[in-house]
XYZ file of C-alpha atoms in Angstrom:
578
model
C 44.494 178.698 -49.448
C 41.642 176.651 -47.980
C 39.058 178.696 -49.913
C 41.011 178.298 -53.136
C 41.312 174.521 -52.666
C 37.601 174.242 -51.952
C 36.763 176.205 -55.075
C 39.070 173.997 -57.148
C 37.426 170.828 -55.815
C 33.989 172.205 -56.611
C 35.079 173.032 -60.151
C 36.502 169.540 -60.640
C 33.301 167.969 -59.268
C 31.190 170.087 -61.590
C 33.381 169.133 -64.537
C 33.092 165.413 -63.748
C 29.357 165.417 -62.937
C 27.164 163.635 -65.412
C 24.600 166.230 -66.450
C 21.319 165.309 -68.085
C 18.432 167.233 -69.560
C 15.382 167.662 -67.328
C 12.229 166.415 -69.061
C 9.189 168.388 -67.874
C 5.940 168.263 -69.794
C 2.563 169.971 -69.846
C 1.074 166.475 -70.247
C 3.267 164.047 -68.252
C 1.051 161.062 -69.161
C 0.947 161.632 -72.918
C 4.685 162.394 -73.069
C 5.724 159.602 -70.712
C 8.877 157.845 -71.967
C 8.682 154.086 -72.472
C 10.581 151.655 -70.269
C 13.306 149.966 -72.325
C 15.327 146.800 -71.874
C 18.343 148.990 -71.246
C 16.514 150.650 -68.343
C 16.190 147.260 -66.677
C 19.896 146.422 -67.044
C 20.997 148.549 -64.088
C 22.439 146.237 -61.423
C 19.820 147.103 -58.753
C 16.878 146.381 -61.087
C 18.021 142.897 -62.142
C 16.906 139.670 -60.440
C 19.054 138.453 -57.555
C 22.021 136.462 -58.752
C 22.113 132.919 -57.415
C 25.292 131.962 -55.559
C 26.523 128.436 -56.251
C 26.915 125.889 -53.475
C 26.444 126.527 -49.761
C 28.003 129.932 -49.880
C 27.701 132.301 -46.956
C 29.155 135.554 -45.684
C 32.600 134.115 -45.020
C 32.732 132.343 -48.385
C 31.986 135.608 -50.176
C 34.415 137.771 -48.198
C 37.919 137.613 -46.770
C 37.692 137.437 -42.981
C 40.892 138.187 -41.073
C 42.174 137.166 -37.663
C 39.613 136.928 -34.878
C 38.996 139.687 -32.380
C 39.774 138.997 -28.726
C 36.909 138.055 -26.443
C 36.614 141.480 -24.762
C 36.445 143.345 -28.073
C 33.869 140.928 -29.421
C 31.729 141.131 -26.276
C 31.559 144.926 -26.387
C 31.003 144.985 -30.151
C 28.108 142.560 -30.307
C 26.431 143.890 -27.153
C 26.354 147.435 -28.499
C 25.309 146.220 -31.957
C 22.333 144.215 -30.741
C 21.161 146.228 -27.728
C 22.780 149.663 -28.010
C 24.123 149.316 -24.448
C 27.467 148.345 -22.914
C 27.758 144.841 -21.441
C 26.804 144.601 -17.771
C 29.607 143.832 -15.263
C 28.192 140.361 -14.600
C 28.101 139.610 -18.344
C 31.712 140.756 -18.668
C 32.801 138.596 -15.752
C 31.056 135.519 -17.161
C 32.264 135.969 -20.731
C 35.869 136.748 -19.804
C 36.086 134.178 -16.977
C 39.574 132.585 -17.394
C 38.485 129.484 -15.450
C 35.820 128.739 -18.067
C 37.495 126.852 -20.890
C 34.515 127.179 -23.265
C 35.630 128.674 -26.564
C 34.252 132.251 -26.489
C 34.108 132.227 -30.270
C 31.823 129.212 -30.292
C 29.221 127.996 -27.774
C 29.626 130.753 -25.227
C 29.459 133.424 -27.906
C 26.370 131.908 -29.527
C 24.626 131.759 -26.142
C 25.489 135.432 -25.626
C 24.041 136.354 -29.028
C 20.829 134.475 -28.251
C 20.458 136.274 -24.907
C 20.994 139.670 -26.492
C 18.466 139.016 -29.249
C 15.906 137.863 -26.671
C 16.394 140.970 -24.535
C 13.791 143.780 -24.637
C 16.778 146.093 -25.110
C 17.167 144.712 -28.651
C 13.908 146.211 -29.945
C 14.552 149.500 -28.163
C 17.898 149.841 -29.921
C 16.950 148.708 -33.416
C 13.763 150.768 -33.398
C 15.853 153.935 -33.709
C 17.298 152.635 -36.984
C 13.804 152.265 -38.382
C 12.502 155.530 -36.920
C 15.305 157.366 -38.744
C 13.966 155.904 -41.971
C 10.399 156.796 -40.981
C 11.357 160.492 -40.284
C 9.712 160.012 -36.888
C 9.214 162.876 -34.463
C 6.567 163.896 -31.952
C 5.987 167.406 -33.262
C 4.893 168.985 -36.549
C 7.998 171.062 -37.172
C 7.887 174.463 -38.866
C 7.230 177.652 -36.890
C 5.003 176.418 -34.062
C 6.292 172.831 -33.885
C 3.011 171.699 -32.316
C 3.125 168.473 -30.327
C 1.568 165.217 -31.517
C 0.266 163.748 -28.303
C -0.129 160.176 -29.513
C 2.855 159.840 -31.850
C 4.664 157.691 -29.274
C 2.167 154.887 -29.916
C 3.739 154.274 -33.323
C 7.215 154.231 -31.760
C 6.085 151.675 -29.190
C 4.528 149.556 -31.937
C 7.862 149.471 -33.778
C 9.730 148.425 -30.628
C 7.211 145.713 -29.789
C 7.147 144.375 -33.357
C 10.941 144.112 -33.450
C 11.114 142.431 -30.051
C 8.485 139.907 -31.151
C 10.475 139.350 -34.345
C 7.474 140.081 -36.527
C 8.323 138.794 -40.032
C 9.932 141.722 -41.789
C 7.645 141.602 -44.800
C 4.634 141.818 -42.470
C 6.382 144.559 -40.471
C 6.616 146.727 -43.582
C 3.162 145.791 -44.886
C 1.525 146.811 -41.605
C 3.049 150.289 -41.800
C 1.615 150.870 -45.260
C -1.755 149.174 -44.891
C -2.183 147.870 -41.337
C -5.745 149.202 -41.317
C -6.642 147.057 -44.342
C -4.789 143.789 -43.714
C -6.142 140.859 -41.688
C -4.789 141.061 -38.162
C -3.258 144.439 -38.884
C -2.975 147.358 -36.501
C -3.946 150.893 -37.413
C -1.252 152.457 -35.228
C 1.405 150.840 -37.426
C 0.359 153.231 -40.193
C 1.795 156.058 -38.121
C 4.751 155.493 -40.441
C 2.897 157.273 -43.238
C 2.032 160.326 -41.151
C 5.329 160.790 -39.326
C 6.292 163.552 -41.764
C 6.537 167.255 -40.878
C 3.346 169.234 -41.386
C 1.974 172.765 -41.176
C -1.680 172.468 -40.050
C -2.246 176.232 -39.946
C -1.094 176.972 -43.502
C -3.531 179.231 -45.347
C -3.881 177.025 -48.415
C -4.993 173.546 -47.362
C -4.769 172.275 -50.956
C -1.066 173.028 -50.886
C -0.738 171.324 -47.510
C -2.410 168.161 -48.801
C -0.226 168.189 -51.908
C 2.972 168.435 -49.864
C 1.893 165.704 -47.433
C 1.007 163.239 -50.179
C 4.236 163.955 -52.041
C 6.173 163.280 -48.848
C 4.414 159.958 -48.297
C 5.086 158.788 -51.857
C 8.711 159.932 -51.707
C 9.246 158.107 -48.412
C 7.715 154.877 -49.723
C 10.113 155.028 -52.671
C 13.130 155.871 -50.540
C 12.516 153.367 -47.726
C 10.893 150.559 -49.703
C 12.861 150.718 -52.935
C 16.026 152.593 -52.072
C 15.302 155.045 -54.905
C 14.982 158.812 -55.012
C 11.440 158.577 -56.324
C 10.727 162.060 -54.982
C 12.946 163.500 -57.722
C 10.068 162.810 -60.131
C 7.551 165.132 -58.436
C 8.067 167.981 -60.908
C 9.479 166.216 -63.966
C 10.600 162.784 -65.091
C 13.461 161.477 -62.995
C 16.648 162.729 -64.663
C 18.637 159.522 -64.046
C 16.334 156.614 -63.209
C 13.441 155.214 -65.301
C 10.769 156.747 -63.071
C 8.452 159.180 -64.840
C 6.493 162.012 -63.282
C 3.340 160.019 -64.004
C 4.897 157.040 -62.167
C 5.348 159.240 -59.111
C 1.742 160.414 -59.054
C 0.405 156.901 -59.696
C 2.346 155.776 -56.619
C 0.989 158.754 -54.704
C -2.549 157.875 -55.791
C -2.524 154.801 -53.498
C -2.681 157.263 -50.595
C -5.009 159.915 -52.014
C -7.974 158.741 -49.920
C -5.975 158.905 -46.657
C -5.318 162.643 -46.588
C -8.041 165.263 -46.320
C -6.787 168.259 -44.420
C -8.634 170.791 -42.309
C -7.172 174.087 -41.162
C -5.558 173.780 -37.741
C -6.212 170.040 -37.437
C -3.255 167.670 -37.249
C -3.011 164.521 -39.323
C -2.821 161.045 -37.857
C -1.694 159.510 -35.659
C -2.892 156.640 -37.864
C -4.488 156.298 -41.288
C -8.161 156.994 -41.840
C -9.774 156.127 -45.172
C -12.033 158.868 -46.517
C -14.924 157.890 -48.770
C -16.315 161.345 -49.495
C -14.748 164.555 -50.704
C -11.597 162.898 -52.020
C -10.255 164.708 -55.106
C -9.732 162.642 -58.247
C -6.150 161.416 -58.556
C -4.188 163.484 -61.061
C -0.688 164.304 -62.198
C 0.384 167.830 -61.266
C 2.203 169.631 -64.045
C 5.700 170.594 -62.928
C 4.686 169.542 -59.422
C 2.527 172.634 -59.011
C -0.598 171.966 -56.940
C -2.328 174.754 -58.867
C -1.805 172.945 -62.196
C -3.658 169.610 -62.095
C -3.069 167.518 -65.195
C -4.500 164.251 -66.546
C -6.355 161.833 -64.307
C -4.516 158.665 -63.269
C -5.127 155.473 -61.322
C -2.918 153.952 -58.593
C -0.140 151.831 -60.086
C 3.313 150.477 -59.299
C 6.206 152.149 -61.130
C 6.177 150.689 -64.663
C 9.799 149.558 -64.335
C 8.600 146.731 -62.110
C 5.846 145.323 -64.306
C 2.066 145.468 -64.454
C -0.290 146.452 -61.653
C -3.319 144.250 -60.876
C -6.721 145.821 -61.627
C -8.209 147.927 -58.830
C -5.053 147.639 -56.716
C -5.082 149.543 -53.432
C -2.715 150.136 -50.525
C -2.881 146.515 -49.373
C -1.782 145.307 -52.813
C 0.977 147.924 -52.867
C 2.252 146.728 -49.487
C 2.295 143.088 -50.590
C 3.923 143.877 -53.934
C 6.618 145.961 -52.291
C 7.603 143.179 -49.888
C 7.250 140.320 -52.358
C 10.230 137.966 -52.303
C 10.606 138.566 -56.053
C 11.130 142.298 -55.500
C 14.913 142.262 -55.700
C 15.205 146.012 -55.205
C 13.380 145.904 -51.860
C 15.483 142.961 -50.698
C 18.756 144.579 -51.743
C 17.835 147.863 -50.076
C 17.050 146.161 -46.754
C 20.036 143.805 -46.823
C 22.321 146.736 -47.571
C 20.979 148.631 -44.559
C 21.364 145.664 -42.220
C 24.991 145.278 -43.266
C 25.560 148.979 -42.737
C 24.256 148.870 -39.171
C 26.601 146.040 -38.237
C 29.728 147.118 -40.090
C 29.377 150.895 -40.211
C 29.519 150.919 -44.008
C 26.908 149.645 -46.468
C 27.903 147.363 -49.319
C 26.354 149.865 -51.742
C 27.684 153.202 -50.520
C 24.486 155.281 -50.797
C 21.744 153.220 -49.107
C 19.040 155.744 -49.963
C 19.848 155.640 -53.686
C 20.474 152.334 -55.410
C 19.667 153.988 -58.740
C 22.029 155.275 -61.398
C 23.363 158.105 -59.235
C 24.215 155.703 -56.424
C 27.249 153.433 -56.327
C 27.423 149.771 -57.253
C 28.033 147.409 -54.322
C 31.607 146.642 -53.363
C 30.675 142.946 -53.190
C 27.639 142.277 -55.444
C 27.568 138.543 -54.740
C 27.500 139.118 -50.985
C 24.726 141.719 -51.229
C 22.590 139.393 -53.346
C 23.251 136.470 -50.999
C 22.145 138.566 -48.001
C 19.089 139.817 -49.907
C 18.038 136.253 -50.725
C 18.779 135.109 -47.185
C 16.126 137.377 -45.641
C 13.112 135.455 -47.039
C 15.054 132.180 -46.648
C 15.228 132.925 -42.928
C 11.450 133.354 -42.824
C 11.790 137.137 -42.944
C 13.197 137.035 -39.399
C 15.426 140.011 -38.621
C 16.713 138.295 -35.494
C 17.862 135.307 -37.536
C 19.513 137.665 -40.013
C 21.340 139.413 -37.181
C 22.525 136.063 -35.917
C 23.734 135.003 -39.359
C 25.755 138.205 -39.566
C 27.221 138.339 -36.057
C 28.076 134.621 -36.015
C 30.149 134.984 -39.179
C 33.950 135.105 -38.989
C 33.748 138.282 -41.071
C 31.942 140.024 -38.226
C 34.133 138.441 -35.537
C 37.422 139.483 -37.093
C 39.707 141.881 -35.262
C 40.004 144.528 -37.957
C 36.616 146.155 -38.515
C 35.990 149.846 -39.164
C 35.840 151.673 -35.840
C 32.347 153.098 -35.274
C 31.353 155.973 -33.032
C 28.357 155.591 -30.777
C 25.324 157.610 -31.820
C 24.195 160.368 -29.478
C 21.438 158.114 -28.153
C 23.818 155.206 -27.568
C 26.354 157.486 -25.930
C 23.838 158.889 -23.466
C 22.460 155.424 -22.698
C 25.983 154.038 -22.222
C 26.868 156.839 -19.787
C 23.754 156.093 -17.757
C 24.413 152.371 -18.104
C 27.938 152.339 -16.650
C 26.624 154.179 -13.574
C 23.789 151.635 -13.162
C 21.272 154.508 -13.152
C 19.585 153.832 -16.514
C 15.814 153.685 -16.035
C 14.588 150.694 -18.064
C 10.911 151.613 -17.917
C 9.444 150.648 -21.287
C 6.753 152.265 -23.409
C 4.233 154.998 -22.825
C 4.444 158.782 -23.219
C 7.926 160.138 -23.747
C 10.136 161.624 -21.052
C 10.996 165.276 -21.579
C 14.632 165.940 -20.811
C 15.679 169.263 -19.279
C 17.274 171.723 -21.707
C 20.145 174.043 -20.779
C 18.880 177.505 -19.802
C 20.390 179.130 -22.874
C 18.294 176.854 -25.106
C 15.116 177.079 -23.041
C 15.063 180.841 -23.551
C 14.793 180.345 -27.321
C 11.773 178.017 -27.184
C 8.096 178.829 -27.220
C 6.108 178.617 -23.996
C 6.084 175.105 -22.462
C 8.317 173.644 -25.200
C 11.270 173.539 -22.824
C 9.434 172.070 -19.838
C 10.975 168.881 -18.447
C 9.090 165.930 -16.998
C 8.598 166.615 -13.283
C 9.506 163.065 -12.229
C 13.314 163.244 -12.405
C 13.644 159.457 -12.628
C 12.072 159.787 -16.088
C 15.123 161.825 -17.157
C 17.183 158.628 -16.954
C 15.062 156.574 -19.356
C 16.555 155.184 -22.547
C 16.955 157.760 -25.287
C 14.401 156.008 -27.519
C 11.770 156.996 -24.931
C 12.718 160.680 -24.753
C 10.544 163.294 -26.425
C 11.522 163.791 -30.072
C 11.005 167.457 -30.985
C 11.821 168.495 -34.541
C 12.808 172.089 -33.878
C 14.829 171.483 -30.715
C 16.775 168.244 -30.521
C 18.510 167.625 -27.217
C 22.047 169.103 -27.442
C 23.778 165.742 -27.019
C 21.718 164.190 -29.813
C 22.040 167.257 -32.018
C 25.827 167.477 -31.702
C 26.212 163.783 -32.447
C 24.264 163.963 -35.703
C 20.731 162.889 -34.898
C 18.679 163.436 -38.096
C 16.290 166.386 -38.229
C 13.341 164.082 -39.116
C 12.351 166.290 -42.045
C 13.004 163.514 -44.553
C 13.838 159.820 -44.370
C 17.413 159.231 -43.201
C 19.057 156.019 -44.412
C 22.543 156.818 -43.102
C 23.481 159.267 -40.380
C 26.294 161.743 -40.773
C 29.283 161.265 -38.497
C 30.772 164.695 -37.967
C 33.743 165.555 -35.768
C 33.450 168.994 -34.194
C 34.869 170.909 -31.244
C 31.448 171.329 -29.554
C 31.203 167.538 -29.215
C 34.326 167.468 -27.069
C 33.182 170.512 -25.106
C 29.815 168.869 -24.433
C 31.371 165.661 -23.102
C 33.985 167.480 -21.058
C 32.095 170.465 -19.666
C 28.347 169.822 -19.713
C 26.317 169.434 -16.543
C 25.178 165.992 -17.743
C 28.744 164.725 -18.255
C 29.869 165.950 -14.821
C 26.784 164.468 -13.183
C 27.482 161.077 -14.768
C 31.161 161.206 -13.761
C 30.128 162.085 -10.208
C 27.664 159.195 -10.040
C 30.247 156.740 -11.333
C 32.817 158.014 -8.829
C 30.369 157.762 -5.950
C 29.470 154.163 -6.794
C 33.111 153.122 -7.153
C 34.056 154.881 -3.896
C 31.232 153.227 -1.992
C 32.125 149.811 -3.393
C 35.915 149.939 -3.029
C 36.643 152.701 -0.548
C 39.965 154.356 -1.368
C 41.588 151.228 -2.836
C 42.864 152.865 -6.015
C 43.825 149.636 -7.772
C 40.378 148.097 -7.234
C 38.658 151.317 -8.252
C 40.637 151.541 -11.482
C 39.969 147.888 -12.285
C 36.223 148.311 -11.779
C 36.045 151.652 -13.622
C 37.832 150.398 -16.732
C 35.858 147.153 -16.675
C 32.608 149.134 -16.677
C 33.650 151.675 -19.310
C 35.731 149.511 -21.644
C 34.349 146.009 -20.924
C 37.846 144.687 -20.250
C 40.300 144.627 -17.338
C 42.967 147.347 -17.232
C 46.553 146.788 -18.282
C 49.367 147.208 -15.759
C 50.298 150.505 -17.384
C 46.694 151.798 -17.091
C 46.542 150.810 -13.422
C 49.825 152.566 -12.675
C 48.810 155.681 -14.621
C 45.431 155.777 -12.886
C 46.969 155.458 -9.435
C 49.413 158.254 -10.185
C 46.629 160.510 -11.462
C 44.438 159.922 -8.413
C 47.322 160.618 -6.080
C 48.271 163.853 -7.813
C 44.702 165.043 -8.420
C 43.657 164.452 -4.805
C 46.217 167.060 -3.759
C 44.589 169.599 -6.084
C 40.865 169.145 -5.360
C 38.785 169.130 -2.148
C 38.513 165.336 -1.751
C 39.499 161.927 -3.086
C 35.998 161.515 -4.528
C 36.406 164.737 -6.494
C 39.674 163.426 -7.910
C 37.951 160.156 -8.736
C 35.168 162.041 -10.540
C 37.818 163.749 -12.692
C 39.331 160.333 -13.471
C 35.891 158.974 -14.440
C 35.270 162.020 -16.640
C 38.502 161.261 -18.490
C 37.402 157.667 -19.109
C 34.018 158.838 -20.432
C 35.789 161.196 -22.836
C 38.195 158.578 -24.176
C 37.958 157.194 -27.706
C 37.686 153.690 -26.302
C 34.441 154.633 -24.555
C 32.965 156.656 -27.418
C 33.889 154.229 -30.196
C 33.275 150.522 -30.793
C 36.009 148.433 -32.419
């Protein structure tokens, strides 16, 4: 029955799909279709629509009743830092003797502290690194390590913590080596893609690398599937094959490959031996077509004479580029609410979906430059709104990285060492046996194993099981929205893995040492740490009963307490944020 239903759904989807003819040409420049007024009418390509009056998020939405203080504290702390609130922060924010309105001054002070914390940049960097398809290995068969890739990651974290203006943040990653005050290591963004240095045909390797860079610029910077025009004109959006290769031409002098030699970690401009920029017929590197010059996609107007990467970076982030602003505003909203306003953040073109609230998306897009391109100010605008502070928001599951960090955080064993080479986490024996020599080796200093997940080694071909099971992207292409699967192995990992039992044991040991065998105090402290709220009477009674019964079944009270802690760590309230 299940197979039959699946087949029926596929048939219905195929029947409803909007098919178009693929336009591939032997001369993609000569046969390039013109951009029409109708092409520019698509909602994402139009100028931002002005919103009358002093409208804001709450004026353009329908906020409901406010969330209670405990829910709000946990929500905003995870959203801005990726970590659970510390016990002292919980005690201060939920202090019943403090009559300050937690939805007003106290809450704003909390938001300011979170945004000023170094933990902010460490958390939000992962969002950007997903887009950048960041990893510390090449991928493919040998998955060779990139020994200095972490420098780009650290640059992203530092830039976000310093609140570098977002337009400059993006510009640096495209042309940091060319811009005044720029940093070359920021251009690690361009070369974060997978690569095969030992491929026999280096012309093919160069072709694939440059296509990846151009596709990523289009996906991240414009929210368009520009890469669909590598082999033929884009079947849905007004992006021709020649447009794609003109965009690619901005980067032609940054990639000259040599057998066995890795690219990067930052851009180098080559002045000799650079092939002339051309269109490749049907995307085949063996079929070079007409010569071209670097240019912006024609949909967005004319390109200045002799434009290079620096001009591309400035054009892309110009405050008049409504597509760039919409794409970034949509992603910010998604990270705070779990759902973007336009449902497919990596495709704002014709195959994507129109925003559920166009006026709100355009207001947010315009607000970014109005706030001086400050991401921190944008976060504050969002989290201070009544829309964000309402009780009924979509429940969001912690990412694998957030989950691991939260488990270390509630035991007070999270190592907050910042920056530098990545920590290599130990792999289970059954995975180590499948890896090449030295790929499964863990960092010898075991304290490094407790660092934040952003600082753990990011291998393409072997993601850590916890990250893999909880949908960490494979870093093969830019990821604008993670999957959120629900599978049996996730539950088995959290219930049975050595890591989960170690964390539960640490939490139990700390609670036992702090409160002895006082079950009521232990339960209060455990739930406060895990859920950022005090327990209810029913939870206290149930916990006491469990500890009493479980102690009779296991060797000691601490063992029973570890089982109780394991149950808390496996609960929906720990794994999800309301």
